[in-house]
């Protein structure tokens, strides 16, 4: 069966520090991978998605970046965090674009 | 622009029935999803509608009317564990999911 792992679960980082969140999927090949951010009381905002190794599409201009160094690994990064980067970050995967998404357990990021 | 509307919050009583509505305006339509999200957790899949009509799955049912841009999620025999946010999402013509802000459902004894 397919599983998705996301870590860390919580993170408190000072403004201006770097960020690296990692997501891995097991039990499937060539998944579509997604990074979402969820602010309190708001809908899920798609940040990045990837349909293959090295293929990254950005939906929202920001100081975040994403990379997919391996088929089942998706990384969200920032060189310098802003206060506005605080939120709940979710990684998700789907098999082909026609299927629903399965989410990782999420990372609660607080920038102080 | 693309828009998904759902009530911000609803309150219901344990054992009762509640209907959560979702209206949408999107560039094309390739299916509608309902997800459940408990506080501090990731969303989990509940239902998927792509054709008009009612899809029933245990205590949960989801209805779709594409001509009206409307869906609802019906929860029967409410239990305290059903207290959560319920997210409506529509897949547009580019197969991207457009998400509503979610409806927080509070269940009272």
PDB file of C-alpha atoms in Angstrom:
ATOM      1  CA  UNK A   1       0.000   0.000   0.000  1.00  0.00           C
ATOM      2  CA  UNK A   2       1.052   3.567  -0.556  1.00  0.00           C
ATOM      3  CA  UNK A   3       2.187   5.748   2.308  1.00  0.00           C
ATOM      4  CA  UNK A   4       3.364   9.328   2.524  1.00  0.00           C
ATOM      5  CA  UNK A   5       5.772  10.618   5.143  1.00  0.00           C
ATOM      6  CA  UNK A   6       6.304  14.244   6.009  1.00  0.00           C
ATOM      7  CA  UNK A   7       8.607  15.732   8.617  1.00  0.00           C
ATOM      8  CA  UNK A   8       9.092  17.445  10.946  1.00  0.00           C
ATOM      9  CA  UNK A   9       5.637  17.664  12.523  1.00  0.00           C
ATOM     10  CA  UNK A  10       6.312  21.028  14.149  1.00  0.00           C
ATOM     11  CA  UNK A  11       8.985  23.640  13.640  1.00  0.00           C
ATOM     12  CA  UNK A  12       9.750  26.984  15.220  1.00  0.00           C
ATOM     13  CA  UNK A  13      12.227  29.068  13.263  1.00  0.00           C
ATOM     14  CA  UNK A  14      13.501  32.634  13.604  1.00  0.00           C
ATOM     15  CA  UNK A  15      12.944  35.179  10.867  1.00  0.00           C
ATOM     16  CA  UNK A  16      15.721  35.027   8.301  1.00  0.00           C
ATOM     17  CA  UNK A  17      16.637  31.411   8.967  1.00  0.00           C
ATOM     18  CA  UNK A  18      16.559  28.721   6.257  1.00  0.00           C
ATOM     19  CA  UNK A  19      13.899  26.059   5.896  1.00  0.00           C
ATOM     20  CA  UNK A  20      13.834  22.513   4.621  1.00  0.00           C
ATOM     21  CA  UNK A  21      10.738  20.317   4.787  1.00  0.00           C
ATOM     22  CA  UNK A  22      10.864  16.834   3.357  1.00  0.00           C
ATOM     23  CA  UNK A  23       8.200  14.541   1.987  1.00  0.00           C
ATOM     24  CA  UNK A  24       8.575  10.993   0.726  1.00  0.00           C
ATOM     25  CA  UNK A  25       6.105   8.592  -0.798  1.00  0.00           C
ATOM     26  CA  UNK A  26       6.357   4.811  -0.649  1.00  0.00           C
ATOM     27  CA  UNK A  27       4.610   2.076  -2.582  1.00  0.00           C
ATOM     28  CA  UNK A  28       4.135   3.854  -5.880  1.00  0.00           C
ATOM     29  CA  UNK A  29       6.130   5.098  -8.836  1.00  0.00           C
ATOM     30  CA  UNK A  30       6.097   8.439 -10.626  1.00  0.00           C
ATOM     31  CA  UNK A  31       3.514  10.091  -8.383  1.00  0.00           C
ATOM     32  CA  UNK A  32       2.361  13.664  -8.820  1.00  0.00           C
ATOM     33  CA  UNK A  33       3.560  15.545  -5.747  1.00  0.00           C
ATOM     34  CA  UNK A  34       2.216  18.741  -4.217  1.00  0.00           C
ATOM     35  CA  UNK A  35       3.099  21.258  -1.521  1.00  0.00           C
ATOM     36  CA  UNK A  36       0.226  23.173   0.050  1.00  0.00           C
ATOM     37  CA  UNK A  37       0.052  25.812   2.751  1.00  0.00           C
ATOM     38  CA  UNK A  38      -2.995  26.282   4.944  1.00  0.00           C
ATOM     39  CA  UNK A  39      -3.387  29.485   6.896  1.00  0.00           C
ATOM     40  CA  UNK A  40      -5.809  29.573   9.816  1.00  0.00           C
ATOM     41  CA  UNK A  41      -9.410  29.815   8.602  1.00  0.00           C
ATOM     42  CA  UNK A  42      -8.425  29.744   4.975  1.00  0.00           C
ATOM     43  CA  UNK A  43      -8.423  27.212   2.198  1.00  0.00           C
ATOM     44  CA  UNK A  44      -5.506  25.187   0.993  1.00  0.00           C
ATOM     45  CA  UNK A  45      -3.124  27.189  -1.144  1.00  0.00           C
ATOM     46  CA  UNK A  46      -1.147  25.252  -3.739  1.00  0.00           C
ATOM     47  CA  UNK A  47       2.514  26.276  -3.623  1.00  0.00           C
ATOM     48  CA  UNK A  48       4.258  23.819  -5.932  1.00  0.00           C
ATOM     49  CA  UNK A  49       3.526  20.672  -7.838  1.00  0.00           C
ATOM     50  CA  UNK A  50       5.703  18.186  -9.663  1.00  0.00           C
ATOM     51  CA  UNK A  51       4.884  15.558 -12.265  1.00  0.00           C
ATOM     52  CA  UNK A  52       8.378  14.076 -12.363  1.00  0.00           C
ATOM     53  CA  UNK A  53      12.003  14.293 -11.219  1.00  0.00           C
ATOM     54  CA  UNK A  54      13.329  17.804 -11.605  1.00  0.00           C
ATOM     55  CA  UNK A  55       9.976  19.112 -12.884  1.00  0.00           C
ATOM     56  CA  UNK A  56       8.586  21.802 -10.596  1.00  0.00           C
ATOM     57  CA  UNK A  57       5.702  24.163 -11.254  1.00  0.00           C
ATOM     58  CA  UNK A  58       5.212  27.157  -9.005  1.00  0.00           C
ATOM     59  CA  UNK A  59       1.720  28.472  -8.414  1.00  0.00           C
ATOM     60  CA  UNK A  60       2.409  31.404  -6.133  1.00  0.00           C
ATOM     61  CA  UNK A  61       5.406  33.764  -6.212  1.00  0.00           C
ATOM     62  CA  UNK A  62       7.090  33.743  -2.810  1.00  0.00           C
ATOM     63  CA  UNK A  63      10.427  33.216  -1.127  1.00  0.00           C
ATOM     64  CA  UNK A  64       9.925  29.464  -1.109  1.00  0.00           C
ATOM     65  CA  UNK A  65      11.287  26.912  -3.564  1.00  0.00           C
ATOM     66  CA  UNK A  66      10.780  23.221  -4.155  1.00  0.00           C
ATOM     67  CA  UNK A  67      12.897  20.406  -5.508  1.00  0.00           C
ATOM     68  CA  UNK A  68      12.360  16.809  -6.485  1.00  0.00           C
ATOM     69  CA  UNK A  69      15.744  15.105  -6.438  1.00  0.00           C
ATOM     70  CA  UNK A  70      14.263  11.611  -6.550  1.00  0.00           C
ATOM     71  CA  UNK A  71      11.055  10.126  -7.908  1.00  0.00           C
ATOM     72  CA  UNK A  72       9.373   9.863  -4.520  1.00  0.00           C
ATOM     73  CA  UNK A  73      11.006  12.741  -2.667  1.00  0.00           C
ATOM     74  CA  UNK A  74       9.751  16.315  -2.586  1.00  0.00           C
ATOM     75  CA  UNK A  75      11.482  19.076  -0.646  1.00  0.00           C
ATOM     76  CA  UNK A  76      10.240  22.545   0.276  1.00  0.00           C
ATOM     77  CA  UNK A  77      12.920  25.115   1.043  1.00  0.00           C
ATOM     78  CA  UNK A  78      13.551  28.718   1.857  1.00  0.00           C
ATOM     79  CA  UNK A  79      16.786  30.636   2.191  1.00  0.00           C
ATOM     80  CA  UNK A  80      15.325  33.271   4.534  1.00  0.00           C
ATOM     81  CA  UNK A  81      12.010  32.802   6.299  1.00  0.00           C
ATOM     82  CA  UNK A  82       9.523  35.628   6.744  1.00  0.00           C
ATOM     83  CA  UNK A  83       6.905  35.973   9.475  1.00  0.00           C
ATOM     84  CA  UNK A  84       4.256  35.495   6.785  1.00  0.00           C
ATOM     85  CA  UNK A  85       5.636  32.022   6.045  1.00  0.00           C
ATOM     86  CA  UNK A  86       4.063  30.694   9.233  1.00  0.00           C
ATOM     87  CA  UNK A  87       1.342  28.143   8.583  1.00  0.00           C
ATOM     88  CA  UNK A  88       0.463  24.508   8.196  1.00  0.00           C
ATOM     89  CA  UNK A  89       2.357  22.911   5.313  1.00  0.00           C
ATOM     90  CA  UNK A  90       0.994  19.821   3.680  1.00  0.00           C
ATOM     91  CA  UNK A  91       2.566  17.484   1.173  1.00  0.00           C
ATOM     92  CA  UNK A  92       0.255  15.407  -1.003  1.00  0.00           C
ATOM     93  CA  UNK A  93       0.497  12.889  -3.763  1.00  0.00           C
ATOM     94  CA  UNK A  94      -1.772  11.567  -6.495  1.00  0.00           C
ATOM     95  CA  UNK A  95      -1.388   8.917  -9.129  1.00  0.00           C
ATOM     96  CA  UNK A  96      -2.079  10.694 -12.387  1.00  0.00           C
ATOM     97  CA  UNK A  97      -3.936  13.963 -12.384  1.00  0.00           C
ATOM     98  CA  UNK A  98      -7.354  12.357 -12.499  1.00  0.00           C
ATOM     99  CA  UNK A  99      -7.231  10.873  -9.036  1.00  0.00           C
ATOM    100  CA  UNK A 100      -7.733  12.444  -5.625  1.00  0.00           C
ATOM    101  CA  UNK A 101      -4.946  13.500  -3.334  1.00  0.00           C
ATOM    102  CA  UNK A 102      -3.542  11.759  -0.264  1.00  0.00           C
ATOM    103  CA  UNK A 103      -1.953  14.078   2.257  1.00  0.00           C
ATOM    104  CA  UNK A 104       0.989  13.739   4.573  1.00  0.00           C
ATOM    105  CA  UNK A 105       0.517  14.492   8.258  1.00  0.00           C
ATOM    106  CA  UNK A 106       1.609  18.117   7.857  1.00  0.00           C
ATOM    107  CA  UNK A 107       4.201  20.447   9.362  1.00  0.00           C
ATOM    108  CA  UNK A 108       3.181  23.291  11.661  1.00  0.00           C
ATOM    109  CA  UNK A 109       5.700  26.066  10.994  1.00  0.00           C
ATOM    110  CA  UNK A 110       5.911  29.068  13.277  1.00  0.00           C
ATOM    111  CA  UNK A 111       8.295  31.839  12.287  1.00  0.00           C
ATOM    112  CA  UNK A 112       9.221  34.050  15.240  1.00  0.00           C
TER     113      UNK A 112
ATOM    114  CA  UNK B   1     -11.933  34.062 -11.092  1.00  0.00           C
ATOM    115  CA  UNK B   2     -12.486  30.689  -9.536  1.00  0.00           C
ATOM    116  CA  UNK B   3     -14.435  30.481  -6.336  1.00  0.00           C
ATOM    117  CA  UNK B   4     -15.648  27.858  -3.883  1.00  0.00           C
ATOM    118  CA  UNK B   5     -18.154  28.913  -1.223  1.00  0.00           C
ATOM    119  CA  UNK B   6     -19.100  27.001   1.876  1.00  0.00           C
ATOM    120  CA  UNK B   7     -20.380  28.136   5.285  1.00  0.00           C
ATOM    121  CA  UNK B   8     -17.668  29.005   7.761  1.00  0.00           C
ATOM    122  CA  UNK B   9     -19.155  27.170  10.710  1.00  0.00           C
ATOM    123  CA  UNK B  10     -22.124  24.974  11.561  1.00  0.00           C
ATOM    124  CA  UNK B  11     -23.395  23.480  14.796  1.00  0.00           C
ATOM    125  CA  UNK B  12     -25.396  20.278  15.135  1.00  0.00           C
ATOM    126  CA  UNK B  13     -26.508  17.869  17.833  1.00  0.00           C
ATOM    127  CA  UNK B  14     -25.189  14.359  18.374  1.00  0.00           C
ATOM    128  CA  UNK B  15     -27.426  11.821  16.644  1.00  0.00           C
ATOM    129  CA  UNK B  16     -28.912  14.386  14.266  1.00  0.00           C
ATOM    130  CA  UNK B  17     -28.410  15.025  10.533  1.00  0.00           C
ATOM    131  CA  UNK B  18     -26.485  17.949   9.043  1.00  0.00           C
ATOM    132  CA  UNK B  19     -26.075  19.147   5.464  1.00  0.00           C
ATOM    133  CA  UNK B  20     -23.007  21.146   4.446  1.00  0.00           C
ATOM    134  CA  UNK B  21     -23.417  23.055   1.201  1.00  0.00           C
ATOM    135  CA  UNK B  22     -20.798  23.993  -1.361  1.00  0.00           C
ATOM    136  CA  UNK B  23     -21.247  26.200  -4.405  1.00  0.00           C
ATOM    137  CA  UNK B  24     -18.584  26.679  -7.004  1.00  0.00           C
ATOM    138  CA  UNK B  25     -17.604  28.754  -9.990  1.00  0.00           C
ATOM    139  CA  UNK B  26     -14.624  27.304 -11.781  1.00  0.00           C
ATOM    140  CA  UNK B  27     -12.974  27.192 -15.179  1.00  0.00           C
ATOM    141  CA  UNK B  28     -14.329  23.829 -16.223  1.00  0.00           C
ATOM    142  CA  UNK B  29     -15.276  20.907 -14.051  1.00  0.00           C
ATOM    143  CA  UNK B  30     -13.611  17.535 -13.658  1.00  0.00           C
ATOM    144  CA  UNK B  31     -14.990  16.335 -10.362  1.00  0.00           C
ATOM    145  CA  UNK B  32     -15.747  17.490  -6.846  1.00  0.00           C
ATOM    146  CA  UNK B  33     -14.166  16.174  -3.661  1.00  0.00           C
ATOM    147  CA  UNK B  34     -15.087  16.331  -0.001  1.00  0.00           C
ATOM    148  CA  UNK B  35     -12.377  15.982   2.627  1.00  0.00           C
ATOM    149  CA  UNK B  36     -12.558  15.802   6.406  1.00  0.00           C
ATOM    150  CA  UNK B  37      -9.916  17.585   8.464  1.00  0.00           C
ATOM    151  CA  UNK B  38      -9.661  17.262  12.231  1.00  0.00           C
ATOM    152  CA  UNK B  39      -7.947  20.114  14.032  1.00  0.00           C
ATOM    153  CA  UNK B  40      -4.184  20.014  13.574  1.00  0.00           C
ATOM    154  CA  UNK B  41      -4.339  17.066  11.204  1.00  0.00           C
ATOM    155  CA  UNK B  42      -4.163  16.534   7.464  1.00  0.00           C
ATOM    156  CA  UNK B  43      -7.314  16.312   5.325  1.00  0.00           C
ATOM    157  CA  UNK B  44      -8.605  12.823   4.601  1.00  0.00           C
ATOM    158  CA  UNK B  45     -10.689  11.831   1.582  1.00  0.00           C
ATOM    159  CA  UNK B  46     -14.435  11.390   2.092  1.00  0.00           C
ATOM    160  CA  UNK B  47     -16.132  11.378  -1.293  1.00  0.00           C
ATOM    161  CA  UNK B  48     -15.877  12.122  -4.986  1.00  0.00           C
ATOM    162  CA  UNK B  49     -18.646  13.189  -7.399  1.00  0.00           C
ATOM    163  CA  UNK B  50     -18.211  13.695 -11.114  1.00  0.00           C
ATOM    164  CA  UNK B  51     -21.757  12.952 -12.308  1.00  0.00           C
ATOM    165  CA  UNK B  52     -24.995  14.469 -11.044  1.00  0.00           C
ATOM    166  CA  UNK B  53     -26.697  12.683  -8.223  1.00  0.00           C
ATOM    167  CA  UNK B  54     -26.131  11.228  -4.816  1.00  0.00           C
ATOM    168  CA  UNK B  55     -23.195   9.086  -3.715  1.00  0.00           C
ATOM    169  CA  UNK B  56     -23.772   7.245  -0.459  1.00  0.00           C
ATOM    170  CA  UNK B  57     -21.051   5.854   1.734  1.00  0.00           C
ATOM    171  CA  UNK B  58     -22.211   4.720   5.156  1.00  0.00           C
ATOM    172  CA  UNK B  59     -23.324   7.656   7.291  1.00  0.00           C
ATOM    173  CA  UNK B  60     -21.971  10.130   4.729  1.00  0.00           C
ATOM    174  CA  UNK B  61     -23.556  11.047   1.394  1.00  0.00           C
ATOM    175  CA  UNK B  62     -22.523  13.609  -1.198  1.00  0.00           C
ATOM    176  CA  UNK B  63     -24.718  15.200  -3.850  1.00  0.00           C
ATOM    177  CA  UNK B  64     -23.772  17.042  -7.023  1.00  0.00           C
ATOM    178  CA  UNK B  65     -25.654  19.252  -9.463  1.00  0.00           C
ATOM    179  CA  UNK B  66     -23.292  20.418 -12.186  1.00  0.00           C
ATOM    180  CA  UNK B  67     -25.883  22.687 -13.812  1.00  0.00           C
ATOM    181  CA  UNK B  68     -26.292  24.568 -10.539  1.00  0.00           C
ATOM    182  CA  UNK B  69     -22.632  24.474  -9.520  1.00  0.00           C
ATOM    183  CA  UNK B  70     -23.734  22.970  -6.238  1.00  0.00           C
ATOM    184  CA  UNK B  71     -22.881  20.104  -3.948  1.00  0.00           C
ATOM    185  CA  UNK B  72     -23.712  19.088  -0.436  1.00  0.00           C
ATOM    186  CA  UNK B  73     -22.307  16.669   2.093  1.00  0.00           C
ATOM    187  CA  UNK B  74     -24.901  14.962   4.289  1.00  0.00           C
ATOM    188  CA  UNK B  75     -23.851  13.484   7.593  1.00  0.00           C
ATOM    189  CA  UNK B  76     -26.322  11.230   9.393  1.00  0.00           C
ATOM    190  CA  UNK B  77     -26.392   9.903  12.957  1.00  0.00           C
ATOM    191  CA  UNK B  78     -23.823  12.459  14.003  1.00  0.00           C
ATOM    192  CA  UNK B  79     -21.155  11.382  16.437  1.00  0.00           C
ATOM    193  CA  UNK B  80     -18.858  13.546  18.521  1.00  0.00           C
ATOM    194  CA  UNK B  81     -15.915  12.372  16.419  1.00  0.00           C
ATOM    195  CA  UNK B  82     -17.516  14.040  13.392  1.00  0.00           C
ATOM    196  CA  UNK B  83     -16.491  17.396  14.842  1.00  0.00           C
ATOM    197  CA  UNK B  84     -14.029  18.585  12.209  1.00  0.00           C
ATOM    198  CA  UNK B  85     -13.679  20.880   9.234  1.00  0.00           C
ATOM    199  CA  UNK B  86     -15.126  19.689   5.939  1.00  0.00           C
ATOM    200  CA  UNK B  87     -13.386  20.873   2.790  1.00  0.00           C
ATOM    201  CA  UNK B  88     -14.992  21.072  -0.632  1.00  0.00           C
ATOM    202  CA  UNK B  89     -12.646  21.012  -3.629  1.00  0.00           C
ATOM    203  CA  UNK B  90     -13.330  21.177  -7.359  1.00  0.00           C
ATOM    204  CA  UNK B  91     -10.995  19.983 -10.074  1.00  0.00           C
ATOM    205  CA  UNK B  92     -10.938  22.486 -12.919  1.00  0.00           C
ATOM    206  CA  UNK B  93     -10.278  22.095 -16.628  1.00  0.00           C
ATOM    207  CA  UNK B  94      -6.512  21.973 -15.962  1.00  0.00           C
ATOM    208  CA  UNK B  95      -7.012  19.201 -13.414  1.00  0.00           C
ATOM    209  CA  UNK B  96      -5.974  21.494 -10.590  1.00  0.00           C
ATOM    210  CA  UNK B  97      -7.890  21.284  -7.324  1.00  0.00           C
ATOM    211  CA  UNK B  98      -9.547  24.504  -6.205  1.00  0.00           C
ATOM    212  CA  UNK B  99     -10.251  24.415  -2.472  1.00  0.00           C
ATOM    213  CA  UNK B 100     -12.933  26.006  -0.369  1.00  0.00           C
ATOM    214  CA  UNK B 101     -11.962  27.473   2.996  1.00  0.00           C
ATOM    215  CA  UNK B 102     -13.766  24.664   4.797  1.00  0.00           C
ATOM    216  CA  UNK B 103     -16.755  24.391   7.104  1.00  0.00           C
ATOM    217  CA  UNK B 104     -16.061  23.870  10.783  1.00  0.00           C
ATOM    218  CA  UNK B 105     -18.684  21.497  12.170  1.00  0.00           C
ATOM    219  CA  UNK B 106     -19.281  21.571  15.908  1.00  0.00           C
ATOM    220  CA  UNK B 107     -21.195  18.663  17.408  1.00  0.00           C
ATOM    221  CA  UNK B 108     -22.931  19.204  20.741  1.00  0.00           C
ATOM    222  CA  UNK B 109     -24.115  16.415  23.052  1.00  0.00           C
TER     223      UNK B 109
END
